[in-house]
Amino acid sequence: MTIKIDIMAEIIYLNGYLIPRSKGKLSPFDHGFLYGYGLFETMRAYNGCLFHLDRHLTRLYQGAEMLGLAAKLASFDLKAACRETLRANSLKEARVRLTISAGEGDMAPEPGTCSGLTILVTAKNFIPLPPQRYEQGFKAALSSVHRNSQSPLSRLKSTCYLENILARTEAKAAGVDEAIVLNERGHLAEGSISNIFLVLQGMLITPSSESGILPGITREAVLEIAQTSNIRAVERKVELKELTLAGEAFITNSILEIMPLTCFDGKSIGTGKPGELTKNLMAAYRKLVNIETSAAGRCCP
Ligand code: PLP
């Protein structure tokens, strides 16, 4: 028997109000909808606490600055909006999405016509992937989609997510879990929904921000863990062939955390099993989450 979810009971935050999902209405002239003129953050709540909420909001504010939306954003308490949405839905383990858009404007792409922002927060119960998926690791394939490292869009988590959707569609068609995207120079950039790390000769390597990547919150946490654990880590230009030579590889994002990559374009990475350094980093990341989302942790109000 299929389980029906009562969407009436689901509460969303829309433009300053917590309302039932069924009452949420957006303008047909919202420039987020018409032109992808918006930004979003996907966050993970553990034990009722949003992990690295401040870092997600800082990235969003930086993006809003670039898109000319920061001044209007200042009158909203986004931290409270995210926390209240989580609480209103009585969720402990959750995936929370904050979306902002330029709001209603002219039918033409004239940013100056947008009157106010649209701000939406949604939260869903989160069931992690089974541990076996982490023990097997993900398979990845090279995407035909390229990142433009010179485009400001590559560094923004914008609602204009089409390139990533195309890359994901390719990955799905190829029967793999993630698409690996190169930049216009043929260097490794990231995954369609993740950042990528390699382990080569004991060193942790990840494409630098100049490679045209989204500066991932999880990527940043992994680099900090490496630093405190005396693991040599470097952010630099990464050649595609280094992925095929790597002893270990993994991808990161706020929802998957650290997922080993064990196969690329049909060939095993390293032994074809999650490597030792990857497993140590996975354990260290979980430890960090536990500390920060415990009652005394910094991620809690
Ligand atoms: N790169 C892209 C293109 C993404 O979409 C994401 C997350 O969805 C990431 C990287 C990882 O970002 P974060 O660690 O902040 O979740």
PDB file of N, CA, C and O in Angstrom, residues 230-281:
ATOM      1  N   ASN A 230      46.400  17.285  10.185  1.00  0.00           N
ATOM      2  CA  ASN A 230      47.720  17.192   9.534  1.00  0.00           C
ATOM      3  C   ASN A 230      47.699  16.348   8.261  1.00  0.00           C
ATOM      4  O   ASN A 230      48.638  15.597   7.986  1.00  0.00           O
ATOM      5  N   ILE A 231      46.610  16.460   7.519  1.00  0.00           N
ATOM      6  CA  ILE A 231      46.547  15.809   6.202  1.00  0.00           C
ATOM      7  C   ILE A 231      46.933  16.882   5.185  1.00  0.00           C
ATOM      8  O   ILE A 231      46.359  17.985   5.188  1.00  0.00           O
ATOM      9  N   ARG A 232      47.889  16.566   4.346  1.00  0.00           N
ATOM     10  CA  ARG A 232      48.304  17.555   3.338  1.00  0.00           C
ATOM     11  C   ARG A 232      47.193  17.721   2.312  1.00  0.00           C
ATOM     12  O   ARG A 232      46.742  16.733   1.705  1.00  0.00           O
ATOM     13  N   ALA A 233      46.731  18.957   2.156  1.00  0.00           N
ATOM     14  CA  ALA A 233      45.630  19.208   1.216  1.00  0.00           C
ATOM     15  C   ALA A 233      45.987  20.387   0.330  1.00  0.00           C
ATOM     16  O   ALA A 233      46.627  21.340   0.780  1.00  0.00           O
ATOM     17  N   VAL A 234      45.607  20.289  -0.921  1.00  0.00           N
ATOM     18  CA  VAL A 234      45.909  21.387  -1.829  1.00  0.00           C
ATOM     19  C   VAL A 234      44.713  21.663  -2.734  1.00  0.00           C
ATOM     20  O   VAL A 234      44.036  20.738  -3.194  1.00  0.00           O
ATOM     21  N   GLU A 235      44.453  22.968  -2.951  1.00  0.00           N
ATOM     22  CA  GLU A 235      43.421  23.409  -3.894  1.00  0.00           C
ATOM     23  C   GLU A 235      44.174  23.911  -5.114  1.00  0.00           C
ATOM     24  O   GLU A 235      44.958  24.858  -4.996  1.00  0.00           O
ATOM     25  N   ARG A 236      43.952  23.293  -6.245  1.00  0.00           N
ATOM     26  CA  ARG A 236      44.692  23.684  -7.447  1.00  0.00           C
ATOM     27  C   ARG A 236      43.955  23.243  -8.705  1.00  0.00           C
ATOM     28  O   ARG A 236      42.901  22.599  -8.616  1.00  0.00           O
ATOM     29  N   LYS A 237      44.555  23.607  -9.844  1.00  0.00           N
ATOM     30  CA  LYS A 237      44.040  23.125 -11.127  1.00  0.00           C
ATOM     31  C   LYS A 237      44.254  21.601 -11.160  1.00  0.00           C
ATOM     32  O   LYS A 237      45.346  21.131 -10.823  1.00  0.00           O
ATOM     33  N   VAL A 238      43.234  20.838 -11.529  1.00  0.00           N
ATOM     34  CA  VAL A 238      43.375  19.370 -11.536  1.00  0.00           C
ATOM     35  C   VAL A 238      43.092  18.834 -12.940  1.00  0.00           C
ATOM     36  O   VAL A 238      42.059  19.150 -13.532  1.00  0.00           O
ATOM     37  N   GLU A 239      44.040  18.058 -13.447  1.00  0.00           N
ATOM     38  CA  GLU A 239      43.856  17.455 -14.778  1.00  0.00           C
ATOM     39  C   GLU A 239      42.890  16.275 -14.670  1.00  0.00           C
ATOM     40  O   GLU A 239      42.886  15.556 -13.663  1.00  0.00           O
ATOM     41  N   LEU A 240      42.148  16.032 -15.748  1.00  0.00           N
ATOM     42  CA  LEU A 240      41.210  14.909 -15.752  1.00  0.00           C
ATOM     43  C   LEU A 240      41.938  13.584 -15.524  1.00  0.00           C
ATOM     44  O   LEU A 240      41.463  12.708 -14.790  1.00  0.00           O
ATOM     45  N   LYS A 241      43.138  13.456 -16.116  1.00  0.00           N
ATOM     46  CA  LYS A 241      43.826  12.158 -15.990  1.00  0.00           C
ATOM     47  C   LYS A 241      44.218  11.852 -14.539  1.00  0.00           C
ATOM     48  O   LYS A 241      44.384  10.697 -14.172  1.00  0.00           O
ATOM     49  N   GLU A 242      44.320  12.895 -13.714  1.00  0.00           N
ATOM     50  CA  GLU A 242      44.642  12.656 -12.299  1.00  0.00           C
ATOM     51  C   GLU A 242      43.525  11.873 -11.603  1.00  0.00           C
ATOM     52  O   GLU A 242      43.781  11.132 -10.669  1.00  0.00           O
ATOM     53  N   LEU A 243      42.291  12.056 -12.093  1.00  0.00           N
ATOM     54  CA  LEU A 243      41.185  11.294 -11.503  1.00  0.00           C
ATOM     55  C   LEU A 243      41.350   9.808 -11.808  1.00  0.00           C
ATOM     56  O   LEU A 243      41.082   8.946 -10.964  1.00  0.00           O
ATOM     57  N   THR A 244      41.837   9.512 -13.005  1.00  0.00           N
ATOM     58  CA  THR A 244      42.007   8.099 -13.373  1.00  0.00           C
ATOM     59  C   THR A 244      43.224   7.487 -12.651  1.00  0.00           C
ATOM     60  O   THR A 244      43.297   6.270 -12.470  1.00  0.00           O
ATOM     61  N   LEU A 245      44.168   8.344 -12.244  1.00  0.00           N
ATOM     62  CA  LEU A 245      45.360   7.843 -11.543  1.00  0.00           C
ATOM     63  C   LEU A 245      45.182   7.813 -10.027  1.00  0.00           C
ATOM     64  O   LEU A 245      45.980   7.208  -9.308  1.00  0.00           O
ATOM     65  N   ALA A 246      44.133   8.493  -9.545  1.00  0.00           N
ATOM     66  CA  ALA A 246      43.961   8.654  -8.093  1.00  0.00           C
ATOM     67  C   ALA A 246      43.781   7.309  -7.393  1.00  0.00           C
ATOM     68  O   ALA A 246      43.153   6.389  -7.923  1.00  0.00           O
ATOM     69  N   GLY A 247      44.319   7.229  -6.175  1.00  0.00           N
ATOM     70  CA  GLY A 247      44.131   6.023  -5.363  1.00  0.00           C
ATOM     71  C   GLY A 247      42.764   6.026  -4.700  1.00  0.00           C
ATOM     72  O   GLY A 247      42.209   4.982  -4.381  1.00  0.00           O
ATOM     73  N   GLU A 248      42.245   7.245  -4.460  1.00  0.00           N
ATOM     74  CA  GLU A 248      40.927   7.404  -3.838  1.00  0.00           C
ATOM     75  C   GLU A 248      40.293   8.674  -4.404  1.00  0.00           C
ATOM     76  O   GLU A 248      41.004   9.577  -4.853  1.00  0.00           O
ATOM     77  N   ALA A 249      38.993   8.706  -4.348  1.00  0.00           N
ATOM     78  CA  ALA A 249      38.283   9.937  -4.712  1.00  0.00           C
ATOM     79  C   ALA A 249      36.962   9.957  -3.959  1.00  0.00           C
ATOM     80  O   ALA A 249      36.450   8.907  -3.563  1.00  0.00           O
ATOM     81  N   PHE A 250      36.454  11.173  -3.735  1.00  0.00           N
ATOM     82  CA  PHE A 250      35.120  11.273  -3.121  1.00  0.00           C
ATOM     83  C   PHE A 250      34.481  12.595  -3.523  1.00  0.00           C
ATOM     84  O   PHE A 250      35.166  13.513  -4.001  1.00  0.00           O
ATOM     85  N   ILE A 251      33.177  12.639  -3.359  1.00  0.00           N
ATOM     86  CA  ILE A 251      32.442  13.874  -3.621  1.00  0.00           C
ATOM     87  C   ILE A 251      31.821  14.345  -2.315  1.00  0.00           C
ATOM     88  O   ILE A 251      31.637  13.542  -1.384  1.00  0.00           O
ATOM     89  N   THR A 252      31.504  15.642  -2.261  1.00  0.00           N
ATOM     90  CA  THR A 252      30.920  16.204  -1.037  1.00  0.00           C
ATOM     91  C   THR A 252      29.732  17.092  -1.364  1.00  0.00           C
ATOM     92  O   THR A 252      29.739  17.810  -2.355  1.00  0.00           O
ATOM     93  N   ASN A 253      28.723  17.005  -0.549  1.00  0.00           N
ATOM     94  CA  ASN A 253      27.695  18.049  -0.475  1.00  0.00           C
ATOM     95  C   ASN A 253      26.973  17.925   0.864  1.00  0.00           C
ATOM     96  O   ASN A 253      27.182  16.945   1.591  1.00  0.00           O
ATOM     97  N   SER A 254      26.162  18.914   1.164  1.00  0.00           N
ATOM     98  CA  SER A 254      25.567  18.993   2.505  1.00  0.00           C
ATOM     99  C   SER A 254      24.659  17.810   2.818  1.00  0.00           C
ATOM    100  O   SER A 254      24.475  17.468   3.985  1.00  0.00           O
ATOM    101  N   ILE A 255      24.073  17.213   1.797  1.00  0.00           N
ATOM    102  CA  ILE A 255      23.140  16.115   2.023  1.00  0.00           C
ATOM    103  C   ILE A 255      23.864  14.767   2.031  1.00  0.00           C
ATOM    104  O   ILE A 255      23.681  13.951   2.932  1.00  0.00           O
ATOM    105  N   LEU A 256      24.721  14.543   1.035  1.00  0.00           N
ATOM    106  CA  LEU A 256      25.467  13.271   0.971  1.00  0.00           C
ATOM    107  C   LEU A 256      26.615  13.235   1.972  1.00  0.00           C
ATOM    108  O   LEU A 256      27.145  12.178   2.278  1.00  0.00           O
ATOM    109  N   GLU A 257      27.039  14.406   2.431  1.00  0.00           N
ATOM    110  CA  GLU A 257      28.247  14.576   3.264  1.00  0.00           C
ATOM    111  C   GLU A 257      29.463  14.179   2.414  1.00  0.00           C
ATOM    112  O   GLU A 257      29.753  14.832   1.431  1.00  0.00           O
ATOM    113  N   ILE A 258      30.149  13.076   2.789  1.00  0.00           N
ATOM    114  CA  ILE A 258      31.300  12.612   1.999  1.00  0.00           C
ATOM    115  C   ILE A 258      30.910  11.261   1.405  1.00  0.00           C
ATOM    116  O   ILE A 258      30.653  10.316   2.149  1.00  0.00           O
ATOM    117  N   MET A 259      30.847  11.197   0.092  1.00  0.00           N
ATOM    118  CA  MET A 259      30.485   9.931  -0.576  1.00  0.00           C
ATOM    119  C   MET A 259      31.694   9.456  -1.392  1.00  0.00           C
ATOM    120  O   MET A 259      32.147  10.168  -2.301  1.00  0.00           O
ATOM    121  N   PRO A 260      32.219   8.266  -1.099  1.00  0.00           N
ATOM    122  CA  PRO A 260      33.348   7.762  -1.886  1.00  0.00           C
ATOM    123  C   PRO A 260      32.951   7.609  -3.361  1.00  0.00           C
ATOM    124  O   PRO A 260      31.821   7.228  -3.662  1.00  0.00           O
ATOM    125  N   LEU A 261      33.890   7.930  -4.234  1.00  0.00           N
ATOM    126  CA  LEU A 261      33.714   7.642  -5.674  1.00  0.00           C
ATOM    127  C   LEU A 261      34.580   6.432  -5.939  1.00  0.00           C
ATOM    128  O   LEU A 261      35.800   6.478  -5.734  1.00  0.00           O
ATOM    129  N   THR A 262      33.975   5.352  -6.392  1.00  0.00           N
ATOM    130  CA  THR A 262      34.757   4.123  -6.561  1.00  0.00           C
ATOM    131  C   THR A 262      34.883   3.704  -8.023  1.00  0.00           C
ATOM    132  O   THR A 262      35.620   2.760  -8.334  1.00  0.00           O
ATOM    133  N   CYS A 263      34.174   4.398  -8.888  1.00  0.00           N
ATOM    134  CA  CYS A 263      34.225   4.025 -10.302  1.00  0.00           C
ATOM    135  C   CYS A 263      34.024   5.266 -11.164  1.00  0.00           C
ATOM    136  O   CYS A 263      33.131   6.070 -10.884  1.00  0.00           O
ATOM    137  N   PHE A 264      34.876   5.439 -12.167  1.00  0.00           N
ATOM    138  CA  PHE A 264      34.728   6.579 -13.071  1.00  0.00           C
ATOM    139  C   PHE A 264      34.807   6.089 -14.509  1.00  0.00           C
ATOM    140  O   PHE A 264      35.777   5.404 -14.880  1.00  0.00           O
ATOM    141  N   ASP A 265      33.812   6.413 -15.284  1.00  0.00           N
ATOM    142  CA  ASP A 265      33.733   5.993 -16.689  1.00  0.00           C
ATOM    143  C   ASP A 265      33.995   4.493 -16.851  1.00  0.00           C
ATOM    144  O   ASP A 265      34.764   4.070 -17.738  1.00  0.00           O
ATOM    145  N   GLY A 266      33.398   3.708 -15.975  1.00  0.00           N
ATOM    146  CA  GLY A 266      33.472   2.240 -16.093  1.00  0.00           C
ATOM    147  C   GLY A 266      34.738   1.633 -15.530  1.00  0.00           C
ATOM    148  O   GLY A 266      34.881   0.407 -15.529  1.00  0.00           O
ATOM    149  N   LYS A 267      35.695   2.470 -15.022  1.00  0.00           N
ATOM    150  CA  LYS A 267      36.943   1.897 -14.463  1.00  0.00           C
ATOM    151  C   LYS A 267      37.008   2.175 -12.969  1.00  0.00           C
ATOM    152  O   LYS A 267      36.604   3.260 -12.514  1.00  0.00           O
ATOM    153  N   SER A 268      37.546   1.202 -12.238  1.00  0.00           N
ATOM    154  CA  SER A 268      37.654   1.377 -10.783  1.00  0.00           C
ATOM    155  C   SER A 268      38.589   2.518 -10.443  1.00  0.00           C
ATOM    156  O   SER A 268      39.618   2.707 -11.098  1.00  0.00           O
ATOM    157  N   ILE A 269      38.263   3.247  -9.399  1.00  0.00           N
ATOM    158  CA  ILE A 269      39.189   4.234  -8.838  1.00  0.00           C
ATOM    159  C   ILE A 269      39.912   3.517  -7.695  1.00  0.00           C
ATOM    160  O   ILE A 269      39.257   2.958  -6.801  1.00  0.00           O
ATOM    161  N   GLY A 270      41.239   3.487  -7.748  1.00  0.00           N
ATOM    162  CA  GLY A 270      42.023   2.755  -6.742  1.00  0.00           C
ATOM    163  C   GLY A 270      41.616   1.290  -6.747  1.00  0.00           C
ATOM    164  O   GLY A 270      41.544   0.646  -7.803  1.00  0.00           O
ATOM    165  N   THR A 271      41.277   0.781  -5.557  1.00  0.00           N
ATOM    166  CA  THR A 271      40.904  -0.643  -5.441  1.00  0.00           C
ATOM    167  C   THR A 271      39.441  -0.876  -5.815  1.00  0.00           C
ATOM    168  O   THR A 271      38.964  -2.016  -5.774  1.00  0.00           O
ATOM    169  N   GLY A 272      38.725   0.220  -6.101  1.00  0.00           N
ATOM    170  CA  GLY A 272      37.290   0.076  -6.385  1.00  0.00           C
ATOM    171  C   GLY A 272      36.464   0.057  -5.105  1.00  0.00           C
ATOM    172  O   GLY A 272      35.253  -0.156  -5.141  1.00  0.00           O
ATOM    173  N   LYS A 273      37.160   0.311  -3.976  1.00  0.00           N
ATOM    174  CA  LYS A 273      36.469   0.384  -2.682  1.00  0.00           C
ATOM    175  C   LYS A 273      36.850   1.718  -2.015  1.00  0.00           C
ATOM    176  O   LYS A 273      37.901   2.274  -2.344  1.00  0.00           O
ATOM    177  N   PRO A 274      36.041   2.206  -1.081  1.00  0.00           N
ATOM    178  CA  PRO A 274      36.411   3.455  -0.402  1.00  0.00           C
ATOM    179  C   PRO A 274      37.796   3.330   0.232  1.00  0.00           C
ATOM    180  O   PRO A 274      38.096   2.324   0.881  1.00  0.00           O
ATOM    181  N   GLY A 275      38.632   4.343   0.024  1.00  0.00           N
ATOM    182  CA  GLY A 275      40.006   4.300   0.538  1.00  0.00           C
ATOM    183  C   GLY A 275      40.089   4.685   2.010  1.00  0.00           C
ATOM    184  O   GLY A 275      39.127   5.187   2.600  1.00  0.00           O
ATOM    185  N   GLU A 276      41.268   4.452   2.587  1.00  0.00           N
ATOM    186  CA  GLU A 276      41.473   4.688   4.028  1.00  0.00           C
ATOM    187  C   GLU A 276      41.309   6.154   4.400  1.00  0.00           C
ATOM    188  O   GLU A 276      40.640   6.489   5.381  1.00  0.00           O
ATOM    189  N   LEU A 277      41.930   7.032   3.615  1.00  0.00           N
ATOM    190  CA  LEU A 277      41.849   8.466   3.933  1.00  0.00           C
ATOM    191  C   LEU A 277      40.396   8.942   3.827  1.00  0.00           C
ATOM    192  O   LEU A 277      39.896   9.690   4.682  1.00  0.00           O
ATOM    193  N   THR A 278      39.718   8.464   2.797  1.00  0.00           N
ATOM    194  CA  THR A 278      38.303   8.830   2.624  1.00  0.00           C
ATOM    195  C   THR A 278      37.494   8.387   3.842  1.00  0.00           C
ATOM    196  O   THR A 278      36.699   9.156   4.391  1.00  0.00           O
ATOM    197  N   LYS A 279      37.727   7.156   4.288  1.00  0.00           N
ATOM    198  CA  LYS A 279      36.962   6.627   5.426  1.00  0.00           C
ATOM    199  C   LYS A 279      37.277   7.422   6.704  1.00  0.00           C
ATOM    200  O   LYS A 279      36.382   7.702   7.496  1.00  0.00           O
ATOM    201  N   ASN A 280      38.548   7.814   6.859  1.00  0.00           N
ATOM    202  CA  ASN A 280      38.914   8.616   8.035  1.00  0.00           C
ATOM    203  C   ASN A 280      38.218   9.976   7.998  1.00  0.00           C
ATOM    204  O   ASN A 280      37.736  10.473   9.019  1.00  0.00           O
ATOM    205  N   LEU A 281      38.163  10.560   6.796  1.00  0.00           N
ATOM    206  CA  LEU A 281      37.509  11.867   6.673  1.00  0.00           C
ATOM    207  C   LEU A 281      36.002  11.757   6.903  1.00  0.00           C
ATOM    208  O   LEU A 281      35.386  12.629   7.517  1.00  0.00           O
TER     209      LEU A 281
END
